Amino acid sequence: MYQALYRKWRPKTFSDVTGQEHITQTLRRQVAEGRTSHAYLFTGTRGTGKTTCAKILAKAVNCEAPADGDPCGKCPSCLGIDSGSFLDVLELDAASNNGVDQVRALRDEAVYSPANVKKRVYIVDEVHMLSTAAFNALLKILEEPPEHLMFILATTELHKVPATILSRCQRFSFRRIRPEDAARRLRYVAREEGIDLRPDGEELLARLADGALRDALSLLDQCAAAGGTIDAAAVLDVLGLAGNLQTARLMELVLNRDAQGALLLLDELYKGGKDMGAVLSELSTLTRDLLVQKTAPKGGGALLSGGFDSAALDRLGKNVPAGRFLHLASTLQKASAELYASVNRRLDAELCLLRLCDESLCGDLTALEARIRRLEDSRAAREELAQRPASPAPVPEAPPSRRSPPPWDGPPLPEEPPLPEEPPAAEEPGRRVYDIPEDAPPPAEPPKAPPAPSAVPALGGGWWRTLAENCKNRLPRMYRPFLGMCSGFLEGDLLTVCAPDDLTLGRLDNDRVREAIAQEAEALAGAPVRLAFRAGEPPESSPEENLKNLLAFGQQFDNIEIT
């Protein structure tokens, strides 16, 4: 009869246990020195070796010829425990024997001496499933057991075990099996079984096992049943992970903010029989892999789930900030948790996709942060464009100069007689010829050019309040408090709006607000005005000076003198 690989290759000694050296070394030394405890508690995730180490410890304390703390595996005690014929070593499942009556029967039976071995050992698996009454019934015999009795408790949920039980046991925490250790064990088993396992296949199986060596051996067993060479492509094909390509395609649509394409692909998956919870779970796993690849591109390969190709991860995560992946992960986790109590799972999955494509639909601080980030990106792009050297303006062509008359070809013209010299004016004492007489009228002043507008400080007072109030009537309500906190100053035809902080600046620096302020300023000044936005406090000035400068700016186009 065929036996599964994880059962056939279960370790028989402490030295065969993979990835738990910190536990096996301590247990071997206790057995070798005869310092074993009466109660042990093994904790850890599934498939890490808790039950295996419990059985090895039960054989080691009853072995007739232990070798450096390891059971020999050849004496009658070891053989009887392996075959299950010795009832003195009993393995119980607390999930199905969790009542107080079962624990009382166990307590009454435990007082008797073992018949075939030195110690009676009870291995209680999933001990956290015992009821409160059952724990209380177990407490007394666990505190003061007979000399021939040993308890080995195993659990995957340590927080459910009462503190009174924890304080009476030696606790050993089993770690997850590292992918390299699992790959080494898979390589050994495949070589012994004659399975053609390639390095990329064993690496992928080790990552898919998620720290559980039993799962890794089960996956290897499943892939070996298909026959042929087991490489990464064969593993993905046999385990049905080729559908992850659709998950990667859905993630690509989400990252490109293509909500329509994402909904259409989700509809295809739904019609193909795909569960909506499974879709969100696969998206969550892919998001985690992308986040790990983004934050730890060199040493994070061992942290990946293994269900997606590294080349695809690099392509999807390119030019996407880590903050976007954090938002995707939190949104997917929240949607997955709420999906089980949902009335319409498909609708909830579609709403989740819409929130993933557009953060502004979340309605929380993430949406506000996304809007601010977009404004900052657009502002940075505009500043970068403004800092680029402007192309030289085309030099206008010089107007055609007036042509000199052609040379005279006729007879020579008579020379004009010289003009008579005027006699010099008589000098008066104390006066020069070039002095201006006192009674002479003052020379006419040349027409004054309109004064060029100079840098004007803050446009405070009534002028700016009037402009702000007019703009508030043109803009939606959400812009009004931000506009009321701003001020401005004028330099030439450039009106600069000063915001108190970057948040207010990012809220107002958009085309809609720019258009409203420009139109109101033009209506007050009577001329087009250029706009600029910045964060910071403007210098101080009087409202009269601001109004005068604004009028000067508008009137210079009509050559109206300011009085």
XYZ file of C-alpha atoms in Angstrom:
563
model
C 0.000 0.000 0.000
C 1.345 3.401 -0.961
C 2.238 5.696 1.913
C 2.305 9.481 1.595
C 5.751 11.040 1.524
C 5.223 13.159 4.630
C 4.354 9.995 6.601
C 7.032 7.807 5.053
C 9.812 10.354 5.641
C 8.731 11.544 9.095
C 11.931 11.883 11.199
C 12.670 9.031 13.587
C 15.390 10.778 15.623
C 16.145 14.311 16.765
C 19.024 14.582 14.285
C 16.591 14.071 11.385
C 14.371 17.021 12.356
C 14.822 19.942 9.955
C 15.110 23.547 11.016
C 14.490 23.112 14.779
C 18.023 22.690 16.104
C 17.388 25.066 19.025
C 14.790 22.586 20.339
C 16.268 19.213 19.389
C 19.630 19.967 20.991
C 17.979 20.844 24.311
C 15.768 17.764 24.305
C 18.676 15.459 23.429
C 20.737 16.851 26.283
C 17.864 16.432 28.760
C 17.389 12.804 27.711
C 21.098 12.059 27.816
C 21.472 13.577 31.295
C 18.203 12.185 32.641
C 16.786 15.646 33.391
C 13.523 15.435 31.505
C 10.485 17.334 32.749
C 7.067 15.896 33.511
C 5.212 18.340 31.183
C 6.153 19.968 27.874
C 4.278 22.440 25.717
C 5.186 22.607 22.018
C 3.875 25.651 20.147
C 4.192 26.730 16.527
C 2.447 26.792 13.170
C 1.369 23.689 11.294
C 3.905 21.324 9.769
C 6.897 22.499 11.815
C 7.514 19.236 13.718
C 5.608 19.513 17.019
C 3.972 16.084 16.943
C 7.071 14.520 15.400
C 9.321 15.802 18.196
C 6.752 14.670 20.761
C 6.861 11.102 19.420
C 10.652 11.124 19.272
C 10.810 12.372 22.871
C 8.394 9.643 23.963
C 10.644 7.022 22.343
C 13.835 8.580 23.738
C 12.683 8.511 27.397
C 11.613 4.862 26.996
C 14.479 3.649 24.786
C 16.587 0.859 26.262
C 19.794 2.023 24.537
C 19.619 5.743 23.660
C 22.540 7.139 21.633
C 23.450 10.667 22.715
C 19.818 11.430 23.545
C 18.418 9.908 20.337
C 16.312 6.724 20.421
C 17.980 3.712 18.889
C 14.917 2.694 16.896
C 15.752 -0.997 17.281
C 14.774 -1.946 20.818
C 11.297 -3.377 21.593
C 10.187 -0.092 23.148
C 11.068 1.969 20.052
C 9.537 -0.571 17.702
C 6.372 -0.875 19.787
C 5.895 2.905 19.991
C 6.466 3.274 16.240
C 3.911 0.587 15.446
C 1.389 1.946 17.962
C 1.017 -1.405 19.752
C 2.080 0.016 23.137
C -0.868 1.713 24.780
C 1.364 3.353 27.366
C 2.253 6.018 24.786
C -1.047 7.500 23.720
C -1.697 10.332 21.263
C -4.953 12.215 21.826
C -6.747 14.791 19.740
C -8.134 17.501 22.005
C -10.377 18.768 19.215
C -12.546 15.637 19.470
C -11.863 14.825 23.147
C -12.305 18.246 24.663
C -14.880 17.466 27.325
C -14.304 17.245 31.026
C -15.406 13.588 31.080
C -12.629 12.531 28.702
C -10.028 14.373 30.782
C -11.316 12.794 33.973
C -11.041 9.325 32.407
C -7.508 10.133 31.294
C -6.632 11.341 34.800
C -7.985 8.182 36.402
C -6.070 5.971 33.984
C -2.797 7.903 34.280
C -2.151 6.885 37.889
C -1.441 3.275 36.871
C 2.128 2.255 36.093
C 3.031 1.487 32.454
C 2.974 -2.138 31.382
C 5.685 -2.222 28.671
C 7.797 0.938 28.994
C 9.399 3.026 31.697
C 7.170 6.100 31.345
C 3.555 6.547 30.399
C 3.419 9.429 27.892
C 0.298 11.334 26.825
C 0.636 13.454 23.670
C -2.304 15.882 23.566
C -2.514 17.567 20.179
C -4.396 20.868 19.679
C -4.669 21.267 23.433
C -6.141 24.760 23.065
C -9.434 23.110 22.027
C -10.070 21.816 25.570
C -12.905 23.432 27.454
C -12.376 25.454 30.615
C -13.687 22.588 32.760
C -11.359 20.141 31.015
C -8.366 22.404 31.676
C -9.329 22.607 35.322
C -9.612 18.812 35.518
C -6.174 18.442 33.941
C -4.566 21.024 36.165
C -4.127 18.949 39.339
C -2.492 15.908 37.770
C -0.361 18.183 35.585
C 0.942 19.939 38.692
C 1.751 16.810 40.744
C 2.011 13.838 38.354
C 3.338 10.377 39.328
C 6.964 9.547 38.607
C 6.065 7.380 35.620
C 3.897 10.006 33.873
C 4.793 12.600 31.214
C 2.551 15.028 29.346
C 3.461 16.555 25.983
C 0.981 19.215 24.887
C 0.971 20.660 21.380
C -0.913 23.701 20.092
C -0.956 26.181 17.233
C -2.771 28.878 19.257
C -0.797 29.546 22.405
C -2.942 32.494 23.493
C -5.895 30.146 24.134
C -4.016 28.055 26.705
C -4.650 29.217 30.311
C -1.769 30.730 32.213
C -2.128 28.068 34.925
C -1.241 25.405 32.349
C 1.597 27.452 30.847
C 3.285 27.920 34.205
C 3.492 24.164 34.777
C 5.082 23.227 31.443
C 8.402 23.703 29.725
C 7.547 25.678 26.619
C 9.316 25.168 23.270
C 8.434 27.434 20.333
C 8.859 25.868 16.904
C 9.923 28.183 14.098
C 8.737 28.177 10.523
C 10.977 26.106 8.285
C 13.201 28.348 6.202
C 12.864 27.900 2.418
C 16.508 26.828 2.051
C 16.097 24.144 4.752
C 12.873 22.898 3.183
C 14.512 22.817 -0.256
C 17.398 20.742 1.126
C 14.986 18.229 2.661
C 12.967 18.053 -0.566
C 16.159 17.412 -2.528
C 17.063 14.534 -0.199
C 13.612 12.931 -0.351
C 13.437 13.309 -4.155
C 16.844 11.669 -4.544
C 15.853 8.767 -2.327
C 12.505 8.331 -4.115
C 13.983 8.666 -7.616
C 12.014 11.831 -8.439
C 13.475 14.145 -11.083
C 13.248 17.410 -9.134
C 15.007 20.447 -10.619
C 16.491 23.262 -8.482
C 13.925 25.837 -9.615
C 11.128 23.378 -8.805
C 12.383 22.625 -5.297
C 12.848 26.338 -4.610
C 9.295 27.094 -5.725
C 7.851 24.220 -3.670
C 9.766 25.390 -0.602
C 8.327 28.902 -0.921
C 4.793 27.664 -1.572
C 4.927 25.577 1.621
C 4.988 28.814 3.688
C 7.263 27.404 6.395
C 5.531 24.017 6.764
C 7.694 21.061 5.753
C 4.700 18.709 5.765
C 3.023 20.931 3.164
C 6.207 20.935 1.079
C 6.333 17.133 1.041
C 2.619 16.929 0.203
C 3.118 19.312 -2.750
C 6.102 17.250 -3.918
C 3.977 14.117 -3.689
C 1.254 15.737 -5.779
C 3.686 16.938 -8.439
C 5.451 13.558 -8.585
C 2.136 11.845 -9.328
C 1.926 13.778 -12.607
C 5.216 12.220 -13.750
C 8.094 13.700 -15.708
C 10.529 16.365 -14.673
C 9.419 18.649 -11.860
C 10.535 22.186 -12.592
C 8.953 25.562 -11.814
C 6.665 25.448 -14.858
C 5.465 21.930 -14.004
C 4.763 22.958 -10.402
C 2.646 25.919 -11.520
C 0.783 23.734 -13.991
C 0.093 20.823 -11.624
C -0.930 22.982 -8.682
C -3.235 25.133 -10.797
C -1.274 28.324 -10.251
C -1.308 29.225 -13.936
C -4.479 31.212 -13.134
C -2.276 33.684 -11.326
C -1.603 35.225 -14.721
C -5.137 36.589 -14.646
C -4.513 37.940 -11.155
C -1.362 39.685 -12.401
C -3.342 41.111 -15.309
C -6.011 42.395 -12.915
C -3.320 44.012 -10.750
C -1.835 45.681 -13.819
C -5.229 47.223 -14.636
C -5.566 48.450 -11.057
C -2.117 50.037 -11.053
C -2.926 51.751 -14.362
C -6.184 53.049 -12.800
C -8.198 51.373 -15.550
C -11.446 50.837 -13.635
C -13.410 49.775 -16.715
C -10.905 47.097 -17.702
C -10.691 45.814 -14.116
C -14.471 45.451 -13.859
C -14.636 43.651 -17.202
C -11.916 41.195 -16.163
C -13.634 40.620 -12.815
C -16.827 39.844 -14.729
C -14.951 37.239 -16.803
C -13.597 35.613 -13.650
C -17.051 35.636 -12.067
C -18.645 34.003 -15.099
C -15.836 31.439 -15.133
C -16.796 30.304 -11.621
C -14.089 32.147 -9.701
C -14.998 32.918 -6.106
C -14.813 36.627 -5.269
C -13.118 35.905 -1.969
C -10.423 33.931 -3.767
C -9.883 36.805 -6.216
C -9.354 39.317 -3.408
C -7.125 36.848 -1.546
C -4.911 36.336 -4.600
C -4.756 40.109 -5.140
C -3.741 40.531 -1.505
C -0.972 37.943 -1.863
C 0.289 39.610 -5.032
C 0.216 43.026 -3.338
C 2.311 41.664 -0.490
C 4.850 40.222 -2.934
C 5.030 43.550 -4.769
C 5.525 45.442 -1.505
C 8.279 43.052 -0.396
C 9.935 43.283 -3.813
C 9.726 47.090 -3.625
C 11.112 47.506 -0.120
C 13.661 44.651 -0.178
C 14.686 44.135 -3.819
C 17.902 42.234 -2.985
C 17.292 40.140 0.119
C 13.511 39.750 -0.028
C 13.370 36.811 -2.428
C 12.963 34.354 0.438
C 9.955 36.315 1.713
C 7.914 35.979 -1.484
C 4.950 33.627 -1.676
C 6.311 31.945 -4.796
C 3.078 32.026 -6.735
C 4.217 34.784 -9.095
C 7.227 35.123 -11.350
C 9.920 37.567 -10.222
C 10.056 39.111 -13.706
C 6.328 39.832 -13.530
C 6.779 41.387 -10.086
C 9.532 43.656 -11.373
C 7.372 44.736 -14.292
C 4.312 45.436 -12.163
C 6.169 47.261 -9.393
C 8.126 49.569 -11.693
C 7.484 53.289 -11.103
C 4.876 52.559 -8.397
C 5.576 54.033 -4.928
C 5.493 51.804 -1.867
C 2.711 53.934 -0.376
C 0.383 52.845 -3.188
C 0.974 49.183 -2.329
C 0.301 49.915 1.357
C -3.055 51.448 0.395
C -3.870 48.440 -1.818
C -2.978 45.965 0.924
C -5.034 47.695 3.625
C -8.050 48.101 1.313
C -7.920 44.450 0.242
C -7.570 43.217 3.815
C -10.564 45.267 4.938
C -12.688 44.156 1.976
C -11.765 40.481 2.467
C -12.722 40.624 6.144
C -16.111 42.168 5.334
C -16.800 39.857 2.388
C -17.891 36.858 4.468
C -20.809 38.766 6.011
C -21.796 40.394 2.720
C -25.158 39.956 1.068
C -23.788 40.589 -2.444
C -20.168 39.433 -2.657
C -19.783 40.426 -6.293
C -20.881 44.009 -5.593
C -18.472 44.310 -2.680
C -15.620 43.010 -4.841
C -16.476 45.543 -7.569
C -16.579 48.398 -5.049
C -13.208 47.258 -3.729
C -11.741 47.369 -7.243
C -13.093 50.884 -7.769
C -11.464 52.045 -4.524
C -8.204 50.414 -5.588
C -8.252 52.219 -8.926
C -9.105 55.629 -7.426
C -8.048 56.400 -3.840
C -10.252 59.505 -3.782
C -13.325 57.234 -3.530
C -12.287 55.926 -0.113
C -13.575 59.023 1.705
C -10.920 58.924 4.452
C -7.489 60.361 5.083
C -6.082 58.132 2.357
C -8.260 59.901 -0.197
C -7.105 63.322 1.029
C -3.498 62.180 0.976
C -3.906 60.894 -2.582
C -5.342 64.221 -3.714
C -2.517 66.140 -2.057
C 0.041 63.824 -3.646
C -1.457 64.408 -7.079
C -1.403 68.163 -6.541
C 2.198 68.024 -5.380
C 3.166 65.960 -8.401
C 1.463 68.385 -10.790
C 3.009 71.350 -8.994
C 6.463 69.772 -9.117
C 6.030 69.127 -12.835
C 5.058 72.754 -13.425
C 8.007 74.015 -11.384
C 10.357 71.751 -13.288
C 8.939 73.047 -16.551
C 9.339 76.630 -15.372
C 12.969 76.052 -14.385
C 13.938 74.829 -17.814
C 15.914 77.358 -19.866
C 13.589 79.150 -22.208
C 14.358 78.940 -25.877
C 15.782 82.207 -27.261
C 13.109 84.446 -28.661
C 13.351 85.041 -32.398
C 15.123 88.270 -33.186
C 12.723 90.540 -35.063
C 13.911 91.695 -38.410
C 15.132 95.268 -38.480
C 12.830 97.630 -40.354
C 14.137 98.524 -43.776
C 16.279 101.629 -43.534
C 15.443 104.643 -45.658
C 17.406 104.435 -48.833
C 19.806 107.246 -49.595
C 19.090 109.094 -52.816
C 20.994 107.923 -55.864
C 24.101 109.909 -56.841
C 23.610 113.028 -59.063
C 24.727 112.395 -62.623
C 24.055 115.907 -64.035
C 26.248 119.050 -64.095
C 27.728 120.174 -60.779
C 25.379 122.186 -58.595
C 26.443 125.692 -57.426
C 27.694 125.840 -53.837
C 25.362 127.471 -51.313
C 26.731 130.686 -49.749
C 27.608 130.352 -46.035
C 25.133 131.702 -43.535
C 26.104 135.023 -41.897
C 27.456 134.647 -38.410
C 25.253 136.144 -35.682
C 26.969 138.692 -33.463
C 27.548 137.454 -29.950
C 25.050 138.656 -27.439
C 26.224 141.333 -25.076
C 27.127 139.950 -21.755
C 25.600 141.550 -18.708
C 27.379 141.585 -15.419
C 26.681 138.366 -13.551
C 24.972 136.679 -16.502
C 26.135 134.253 -19.097
C 24.899 133.949 -22.642
C 23.436 130.562 -21.878
C 21.662 131.733 -18.748
C 17.877 131.700 -18.818
C 16.257 135.075 -18.171
C 14.329 135.279 -14.960
C 11.221 136.513 -16.678
C 11.343 133.764 -19.289
C 8.424 131.362 -19.110
C 9.285 127.937 -17.814
C 9.896 125.373 -20.518
C 7.125 122.992 -21.207
C 7.587 119.729 -19.405
C 7.633 116.620 -21.568
C 4.585 114.439 -21.206
C 4.877 112.108 -18.280
C 4.869 108.410 -19.037
C 2.574 106.349 -16.893
C 4.472 105.237 -13.797
C 5.778 101.711 -14.081
C 4.263 99.506 -11.408
C 6.779 98.523 -8.799
C 6.804 95.646 -6.398
C 3.807 96.070 -4.159
C 3.541 94.416 -0.747
C 0.543 92.455 0.483
C -2.791 93.402 -1.011
C -4.558 93.653 2.269
C -7.453 95.772 3.280
C -10.604 96.320 1.280
C -9.183 95.557 -2.152
C -8.150 92.000 -1.433
C -11.254 91.324 0.629
C -13.398 92.507 -2.270
C -11.546 90.250 -4.714
C -11.767 87.287 -2.321
C -15.488 87.767 -1.724
C -16.158 87.999 -5.459
C -14.159 84.793 -6.024
C -16.038 82.997 -3.252
C -19.296 83.658 -5.064
C -17.880 82.063 -8.195
C -16.287 79.021 -6.535
C -17.786 75.997 -4.711
C -18.168 76.099 -0.960
C -15.155 73.875 -0.266
C -12.720 76.526 -1.600
C -14.041 79.451 0.459
C -12.265 78.844 3.807
C -8.951 78.269 2.043
C -9.335 81.429 -0.051
C -10.123 83.494 3.060
C -6.758 82.540 4.577
C -4.759 83.838 1.599
C -3.436 87.244 0.548
C -1.492 88.520 -2.438
C 0.906 91.089 -3.808
C 1.398 92.593 -7.243
C 4.659 92.952 -9.158
C 4.208 94.363 -12.625
C 1.377 92.426 -14.182
C 2.033 89.391 -11.932
C -0.363 88.905 -9.027
C 1.042 86.388 -6.517
C -1.406 84.688 -4.147
C 0.240 83.778 -0.825
C -1.091 80.762 1.082
C -0.253 80.212 4.775
C 0.864 76.580 4.284
C 1.414 73.884 1.664
C -1.977 72.217 2.292
C -3.881 75.431 1.499
C -1.616 76.021 -1.484
C -2.284 72.548 -2.892
C -6.025 72.991 -2.380
C -6.216 76.288 -4.323
C -3.590 75.782 -6.998
C -5.868 74.446 -9.726
C -7.327 75.725 -12.980
C -10.754 76.516 -11.552
C -9.464 78.804 -8.792
C -6.901 80.390 -11.114
C -9.580 81.298 -13.637
C -11.845 82.860 -10.993
C -9.082 84.976 -9.400
C -7.748 86.090 -12.791
C -11.178 87.198 -13.998
C -11.952 89.135 -10.805
C -8.523 90.804 -10.780
C -8.915 91.760 -14.439
C -12.352 93.192 -13.714
C -10.968 95.367 -10.910
C -7.731 96.387 -12.668
C -9.129 96.771 -16.140
C -6.300 94.765 -17.693
C -5.160 91.150 -17.889
C -3.258 89.898 -14.848
C -0.899 86.940 -14.607
C -1.204 84.692 -11.545
C 1.257 82.782 -9.384
C 0.815 80.832 -6.152
C 3.282 80.347 -3.322
C 3.346 79.371 0.359
C 4.516 81.928 2.880
C 3.642 85.186 4.576
C 3.653 88.332 2.343
C 5.227 91.640 3.451
C 3.002 94.253 5.015
C 1.630 97.420 3.416
C -1.291 99.784 3.649
C -4.552 99.162 1.790
C -4.345 102.630 0.176
C -0.993 101.850 -1.351
C -2.267 98.526 -2.655
C -5.319 100.094 -4.254
C -3.238 102.869 -5.792
C -0.819 100.409 -7.329
C -3.615 98.256 -8.662
C -5.225 101.295 -10.276
C -1.854 102.349 -11.650
C -1.426 98.959 -13.194
C -4.818 99.151 -14.855
C -4.589 102.775 -15.967
C -1.227 102.487 -17.621
C -2.939 100.814 -20.522
C -5.179 103.896 -21.024
C -2.403 106.497 -20.403
C -4.431 107.946 -17.542
C -2.386 109.985 -15.109
C -2.836 109.108 -11.467
C -3.446 112.120 -9.213
